[in-house]
CSV table of C-alpha atoms in Angstrom, one decimal:
chain,number,residue,atom,x,y,z
A,1,UNK,CA,-5.0,-0.5,14.8
A,2,UNK,CA,-5.3,-1.9,18.4
A,3,UNK,CA,-8.1,-3.7,20.6
A,4,UNK,CA,-9.8,-0.9,22.3
A,5,UNK,CA,-8.5,-0.4,25.9
A,6,UNK,CA,-10.4,0.4,29.0
A,7,UNK,CA,-9.7,4.1,28.8
A,8,UNK,CA,-12.6,6.5,29.6
A,9,UNK,CA,-10.8,9.7,30.6
A,10,UNK,CA,-12.1,12.5,28.5
A,11,UNK,CA,-10.4,15.7,27.5
A,12,UNK,CA,-12.2,18.8,28.5
A,13,UNK,CA,-13.2,20.8,25.6
A,14,UNK,CA,-11.7,24.0,26.8
A,15,UNK,CA,-8.6,22.3,27.9
A,16,UNK,CA,-8.1,20.5,24.5
A,17,UNK,CA,-8.6,23.8,22.7
A,18,UNK,CA,-6.4,25.7,24.9
A,19,UNK,CA,-3.8,23.1,24.4
A,20,UNK,CA,-4.0,23.7,20.8
A,21,UNK,CA,-3.6,27.4,21.2
A,22,UNK,CA,-0.6,27.0,23.3
A,23,UNK,CA,1.2,24.8,20.8
A,24,UNK,CA,0.1,26.1,17.4
A,25,UNK,CA,-1.7,29.5,18.0
A,26,UNK,CA,-4.8,27.7,16.7
A,27,UNK,CA,-8.4,29.0,16.1
A,28,UNK,CA,-10.8,29.5,19.2
A,29,UNK,CA,-12.8,26.5,20.2
A,30,UNK,CA,-15.9,27.9,18.7
A,31,UNK,CA,-14.2,28.0,15.2
A,32,UNK,CA,-13.3,24.4,15.1
A,33,UNK,CA,-16.5,23.2,13.4
A,34,UNK,CA,-16.5,25.4,10.4
A,35,UNK,CA,-12.9,24.5,9.1
A,36,UNK,CA,-13.3,21.0,9.9
A,37,UNK,CA,-16.5,20.5,7.9
A,38,UNK,CA,-14.5,22.0,5.0
A,39,UNK,CA,-12.2,19.0,5.3
A,40,UNK,CA,-8.4,19.9,4.5
A,41,UNK,CA,-8.1,21.8,1.2
A,42,UNK,CA,-4.7,23.3,2.0
A,43,UNK,CA,-3.5,19.8,2.7
A,44,UNK,CA,-4.8,18.7,-0.7
A,45,UNK,CA,-2.7,21.5,-2.3
A,46,UNK,CA,0.4,19.7,-1.1
A,47,UNK,CA,-0.9,16.4,-2.6
A,48,UNK,CA,-1.9,15.3,0.8
A,49,UNK,CA,-5.1,13.1,1.2
A,50,UNK,CA,-6.4,13.2,4.6
A,51,UNK,CA,-9.0,10.7,5.6
A,52,UNK,CA,-10.3,8.5,8.4
A,53,UNK,CA,-9.2,4.8,9.3
A,54,UNK,CA,-12.6,3.3,9.8
A,55,UNK,CA,-11.3,1.6,12.9
A,56,UNK,CA,-11.6,5.0,14.6
A,57,UNK,CA,-15.4,4.1,14.4
A,58,UNK,CA,-15.1,0.4,15.3
A,59,UNK,CA,-18.1,0.5,17.5
A,60,UNK,CA,-20.3,1.6,14.6
A,61,UNK,CA,-21.0,0.1,11.2
A,62,UNK,CA,-19.1,0.9,8.0
A,63,UNK,CA,-21.9,3.0,6.8
A,64,UNK,CA,-21.7,5.0,10.0
A,65,UNK,CA,-17.9,5.3,9.6
A,66,UNK,CA,-18.4,6.7,6.0
A,67,UNK,CA,-21.1,9.2,7.4
A,68,UNK,CA,-18.8,10.3,10.1
A,69,UNK,CA,-15.8,10.9,7.7
A,70,UNK,CA,-18.2,12.8,5.3
A,71,UNK,CA,-19.4,15.0,8.2
A,72,UNK,CA,-15.8,16.1,8.8
A,73,UNK,CA,-15.5,17.2,5.1
A,74,UNK,CA,-13.1,14.4,4.2
A,75,UNK,CA,-13.2,12.5,0.9
A,76,UNK,CA,-11.1,9.4,1.9
A,77,UNK,CA,-11.6,6.4,4.3
A,78,UNK,CA,-9.5,3.3,5.1
A,79,UNK,CA,-11.4,0.2,5.6
A,80,UNK,CA,-10.5,-2.4,8.0
A,81,UNK,CA,-11.4,-6.2,7.7
A,82,UNK,CA,-14.3,-7.4,9.9
A,83,UNK,CA,-16.4,-4.3,10.4
A,84,UNK,CA,-20.0,-5.0,10.0
A,85,UNK,CA,-21.4,-3.3,6.8
A,86,UNK,CA,-24.7,-1.9,8.4
A,87,UNK,CA,-27.8,-3.0,10.1
A,88,UNK,CA,-29.6,-4.0,7.0
A,89,UNK,CA,-26.8,-5.7,5.2
A,90,UNK,CA,-25.6,-9.1,6.4
A,91,UNK,CA,-21.7,-9.5,6.5
A,92,UNK,CA,-18.6,-7.5,7.4
A,93,UNK,CA,-16.1,-5.6,5.2
A,94,UNK,CA,-13.5,-7.9,3.5
A,95,UNK,CA,-13.0,-10.3,0.6
A,96,UNK,CA,-15.9,-12.5,1.8
A,97,UNK,CA,-18.6,-9.8,0.9
A,98,UNK,CA,-21.4,-10.9,-1.4
A,99,UNK,CA,-21.8,-9.2,-4.8
A,100,UNK,CA,-24.9,-7.5,-3.5
A,101,UNK,CA,-23.0,-6.1,-0.3
A,102,UNK,CA,-20.2,-4.8,-2.5
A,103,UNK,CA,-22.7,-2.9,-4.7
A,104,UNK,CA,-24.4,-1.5,-1.7
A,105,UNK,CA,-21.1,-0.2,-0.2
A,106,UNK,CA,-20.0,1.4,-3.5
A,107,UNK,CA,-23.4,3.1,-3.8
A,108,UNK,CA,-22.9,4.4,-0.2
A,109,UNK,CA,-19.3,5.6,-0.8
A,110,UNK,CA,-20.7,7.3,-4.1
A,111,UNK,CA,-23.6,9.0,-2.2
A,112,UNK,CA,-21.3,10.3,0.5
A,113,UNK,CA,-18.5,11.6,-1.6
A,114,UNK,CA,-16.1,9.2,0.0
A,115,UNK,CA,-13.5,7.0,-1.6
A,116,UNK,CA,-12.3,3.8,0.0
A,117,UNK,CA,-8.7,4.1,-0.5
A,118,UNK,CA,-6.8,1.8,1.6
A,119,UNK,CA,-7.6,-1.5,3.3
A,120,UNK,CA,-5.9,-2.9,6.5
A,121,UNK,CA,-4.6,-4.1,8.7
A,122,UNK,CA,-5.1,-7.4,6.8
A,123,UNK,CA,-3.3,-10.2,5.1
A,124,UNK,CA,-1.7,-9.5,1.8
A,125,UNK,CA,-2.9,-12.6,-0.1
A,126,UNK,CA,-4.6,-13.0,-3.4
A,127,UNK,CA,-8.2,-12.7,-2.2
A,128,UNK,CA,-7.3,-9.5,-0.5
A,129,UNK,CA,-5.7,-8.2,-3.8
A,130,UNK,CA,-8.9,-9.3,-5.7
A,131,UNK,CA,-11.2,-7.6,-3.1
A,132,UNK,CA,-9.0,-4.3,-3.3
A,133,UNK,CA,-9.1,-4.2,-7.1
A,134,UNK,CA,-12.8,-4.7,-7.1
A,135,UNK,CA,-13.4,-2.0,-4.7
A,136,UNK,CA,-10.8,0.5,-6.3
A,137,UNK,CA,-8.6,0.4,-3.3
A,138,UNK,CA,-5.0,1.8,-3.8
A,139,UNK,CA,-3.0,0.3,-0.9
A,140,UNK,CA,-3.3,-2.9,1.1
A,141,UNK,CA,-1.9,-2.3,4.7
A,142,UNK,CA,-0.4,-5.4,6.1
A,143,UNK,CA,2.2,-7.1,8.3
A,144,UNK,CA,3.2,-10.0,6.5
A,145,UNK,CA,5.9,-12.3,7.3
A,146,UNK,CA,9.1,-10.9,5.5
A,147,UNK,CA,9.5,-14.4,3.7
A,148,UNK,CA,6.3,-13.5,1.8
A,149,UNK,CA,7.5,-10.3,0.5
A,150,UNK,CA,8.8,-11.5,-3.0
A,151,UNK,CA,5.4,-13.2,-3.7
A,152,UNK,CA,3.5,-10.1,-2.4
A,153,UNK,CA,5.6,-8.1,-4.6
A,154,UNK,CA,4.5,-10.0,-7.6
A,155,UNK,CA,0.9,-9.7,-6.8
A,156,UNK,CA,1.3,-5.8,-6.4
A,157,UNK,CA,2.7,-5.9,-9.9
A,158,UNK,CA,-0.1,-8.2,-11.3
A,159,UNK,CA,-3.0,-6.0,-9.7
A,160,UNK,CA,-1.4,-2.7,-9.8
A,161,UNK,CA,-1.9,-2.2,-6.0
A,162,UNK,CA,0.8,-1.2,-3.4
A,163,UNK,CA,1.2,-2.9,0.0
A,164,UNK,CA,2.3,-0.8,3.0
A,165,UNK,CA,4.0,-2.5,6.0
A,166,UNK,CA,2.5,-1.3,9.2
A,167,UNK,CA,4.0,-1.1,12.5
A,168,UNK,CA,2.0,-2.1,15.6
A,169,UNK,CA,3.6,-1.5,18.9
A,170,UNK,CA,6.6,-3.7,20.2
A,171,UNK,CA,6.8,-6.6,20.2
A,172,UNK,CA,5.1,-6.7,16.9
A,173,UNK,CA,7.0,-7.8,13.8
A,174,UNK,CA,7.6,-4.3,12.2
A,175,UNK,CA,7.5,-2.2,15.4
A,176,UNK,CA,11.1,-0.7,14.8
A,177,UNK,CA,11.3,1.3,11.6
A,178,UNK,CA,15.0,0.3,11.2
A,179,UNK,CA,13.7,-3.3,10.6
A,180,UNK,CA,11.1,-2.1,8.1
A,181,UNK,CA,13.8,-0.4,6.2
A,182,UNK,CA,15.8,-3.6,6.2
A,183,UNK,CA,13.2,-5.7,4.8
A,184,UNK,CA,12.2,-3.3,2.3
A,185,UNK,CA,15.6,-3.0,0.5
A,186,UNK,CA,15.1,-6.0,-1.7
A,187,UNK,CA,11.4,-4.9,-2.5
A,188,UNK,CA,10.2,-2.8,-5.4
A,189,UNK,CA,8.7,0.5,-4.7
A,190,UNK,CA,5.4,-1.0,-5.0
A,191,UNK,CA,5.9,-2.2,-1.3
A,192,UNK,CA,6.6,0.5,1.3
A,193,UNK,CA,5.7,1.7,4.9
A,194,UNK,CA,2.5,2.6,6.5
A,195,UNK,CA,4.0,4.7,9.2
A,196,UNK,CA,2.0,4.6,12.4
A,197,UNK,CA,3.2,7.6,14.5
A,198,UNK,CA,1.2,6.9,17.5
A,199,UNK,CA,2.5,3.2,17.6
A,200,UNK,CA,6.0,4.4,17.4
A,201,UNK,CA,5.5,6.5,20.5
A,202,UNK,CA,3.9,3.6,22.2
A,203,UNK,CA,7.1,1.7,21.4
A,204,UNK,CA,9.0,4.7,22.8
A,205,UNK,CA,10.4,5.5,19.4
A,206,UNK,CA,10.7,9.2,18.0
A,207,UNK,CA,8.3,9.6,15.1
A,208,UNK,CA,10.5,12.2,13.5
A,209,UNK,CA,13.5,9.7,13.5
A,210,UNK,CA,11.2,7.2,12.0
A,211,UNK,CA,10.0,9.5,9.1
A,212,UNK,CA,13.6,10.5,8.4
A,213,UNK,CA,14.7,6.9,8.4
A,214,UNK,CA,12.0,5.8,5.9
A,215,UNK,CA,12.5,8.8,3.5
A,216,UNK,CA,11.3,7.7,0.1
A,217,UNK,CA,9.8,4.5,1.3
A,218,UNK,CA,6.5,5.7,3.0
A,219,UNK,CA,3.4,4.9,1.1
A,220,UNK,CA,0.9,6.0,3.7
A,221,UNK,CA,0.4,7.1,7.4
A,222,UNK,CA,-1.7,6.1,10.4
A,223,UNK,CA,-1.3,9.4,11.8
A,224,UNK,CA,-1.6,10.1,15.7
A,225,UNK,CA,-0.8,12.4,18.4
A,226,UNK,CA,-0.6,10.9,22.0
A,227,UNK,CA,-0.7,12.2,25.6
A,228,UNK,CA,2.6,10.5,26.4
A,229,UNK,CA,5.1,8.0,25.3
A,230,UNK,CA,5.1,4.4,26.3
A,231,UNK,CA,2.4,1.9,27.5
A,232,UNK,CA,-1.1,3.2,28.4
A,233,UNK,CA,-0.9,6.2,26.1
A,234,UNK,CA,-3.9,7.4,24.3
A,235,UNK,CA,-4.9,9.7,21.4
A,236,UNK,CA,-5.3,13.3,21.9
A,237,UNK,CA,-6.3,16.1,19.2
A,238,UNK,CA,-3.2,16.7,17.1
A,239,UNK,CA,-1.1,19.5,18.4
A,240,UNK,CA,-2.0,18.8,21.9
A,241,UNK,CA,0.3,15.7,22.6
A,242,UNK,CA,3.9,14.7,22.7
A,243,UNK,CA,4.3,13.9,18.9
A,244,UNK,CA,5.3,17.5,17.7
A,245,UNK,CA,2.9,17.3,14.8
A,246,UNK,CA,4.1,20.4,13.2
A,247,UNK,CA,7.7,19.2,13.0
A,248,UNK,CA,6.4,15.8,11.7
A,249,UNK,CA,4.5,17.5,9.0
A,250,UNK,CA,7.4,19.8,8.2
A,251,UNK,CA,9.7,16.9,7.7
A,252,UNK,CA,7.0,14.9,5.4
A,253,UNK,CA,6.6,18.2,3.4
A,254,UNK,CA,10.4,18.6,2.8
A,255,UNK,CA,10.5,14.9,1.7
A,256,UNK,CA,7.9,15.8,-1.1
A,257,UNK,CA,5.6,13.1,0.1
A,258,UNK,CA,2.4,12.8,-1.8
A,259,UNK,CA,0.0,10.3,-0.3
A,260,UNK,CA,-2.5,9.2,2.3
A,261,UNK,CA,-2.9,10.3,5.9
A,262,UNK,CA,-5.4,8.1,7.8
A,263,UNK,CA,-6.7,9.3,11.0
A,264,UNK,CA,-6.7,6.5,13.4
A,265,UNK,CA,-8.2,7.9,16.7
A,266,UNK,CA,-8.1,5.3,19.2
A,267,UNK,CA,-9.7,7.0,22.2
A,268,UNK,CA,-13.3,8.2,23.3
A,269,UNK,CA,-14.6,5.6,21.1
A,270,UNK,CA,-18.3,6.5,21.4
A,271,UNK,CA,-18.0,10.2,20.6
A,272,UNK,CA,-14.6,10.9,18.9
A,273,UNK,CA,-15.9,13.1,16.0
A,274,UNK,CA,-15.3,16.3,17.9
A,275,UNK,CA,-11.9,15.6,18.7
A,276,UNK,CA,-11.1,14.2,15.2
A,277,UNK,CA,-12.4,17.4,13.9
A,278,UNK,CA,-9.9,19.3,15.9
A,279,UNK,CA,-7.1,17.1,14.4
A,280,UNK,CA,-8.4,17.9,10.9
A,281,UNK,CA,-8.4,21.7,11.5
A,282,UNK,CA,-4.9,21.5,13.0
A,283,UNK,CA,-3.7,19.5,10.2
A,284,UNK,CA,-5.0,21.8,7.6
A,285,UNK,CA,-3.8,25.0,9.3
A,286,UNK,CA,-0.1,23.5,9.5
A,287,UNK,CA,-0.4,22.5,5.8
A,288,UNK,CA,-1.4,26.1,4.9
A,289,UNK,CA,1.6,27.4,6.8
A,290,UNK,CA,3.9,24.8,5.0
A,291,UNK,CA,2.4,26.0,1.7
A,292,UNK,CA,3.5,29.5,2.1
């Protein structure tokens, strides 16, 4: 998750589709909508749950984020703290929600066929755990002080909820996966990593190296593909950037990872669904190839 940057350049539809064809021999542009609307069934066969990080839709309400996620055929969403609920309900997503607001959110999710599965990036304190438990959330995504990890581990055990350490770009606390691995060595399996592939690229790290280093300790992903490494990079449809998404997914599959991939698309904020649809279709096609 990042503060939206002033980035307004748009990928031309034909150019994006052409890049996908060049990288992965993907479907023609006109075919993206159909497989995207069906979600990612091939990925599900691998035990991969593909959903959206609601931050992808941070200019919209949480209800709208749920609707956009459902329109992609996806069943899971990762909520982030502070997003407004909707125009008719006061308050924002998080531990401070009223009982009425929580009920309304649960009803919206149920009606949409979407499950809120992760929550973050946020603090891993008792109110966050209580909120996650009440909302049926599996994992809290956080960047706590390493000194807090023993206490957080106990909360994980108490509530039956996991914590995933997220990496914002350098100089944030966990930008380097080697440091994440170091602080995890004394933690139980209840605490692991939320591997943000795009932020590794922004930190000029190789996502493939990070995934290999964290083998067995990855809880979930904030999955991204970027147009370049380093500062000023922006998200692009998966398979059209520098991340080498097929290689990343091949490695993840080889590790027998079963878990959540949250699409956090931080570009073209007002109209990102068409590009996210391309991500979904590319992801599921690669998953189908890996399942053979």
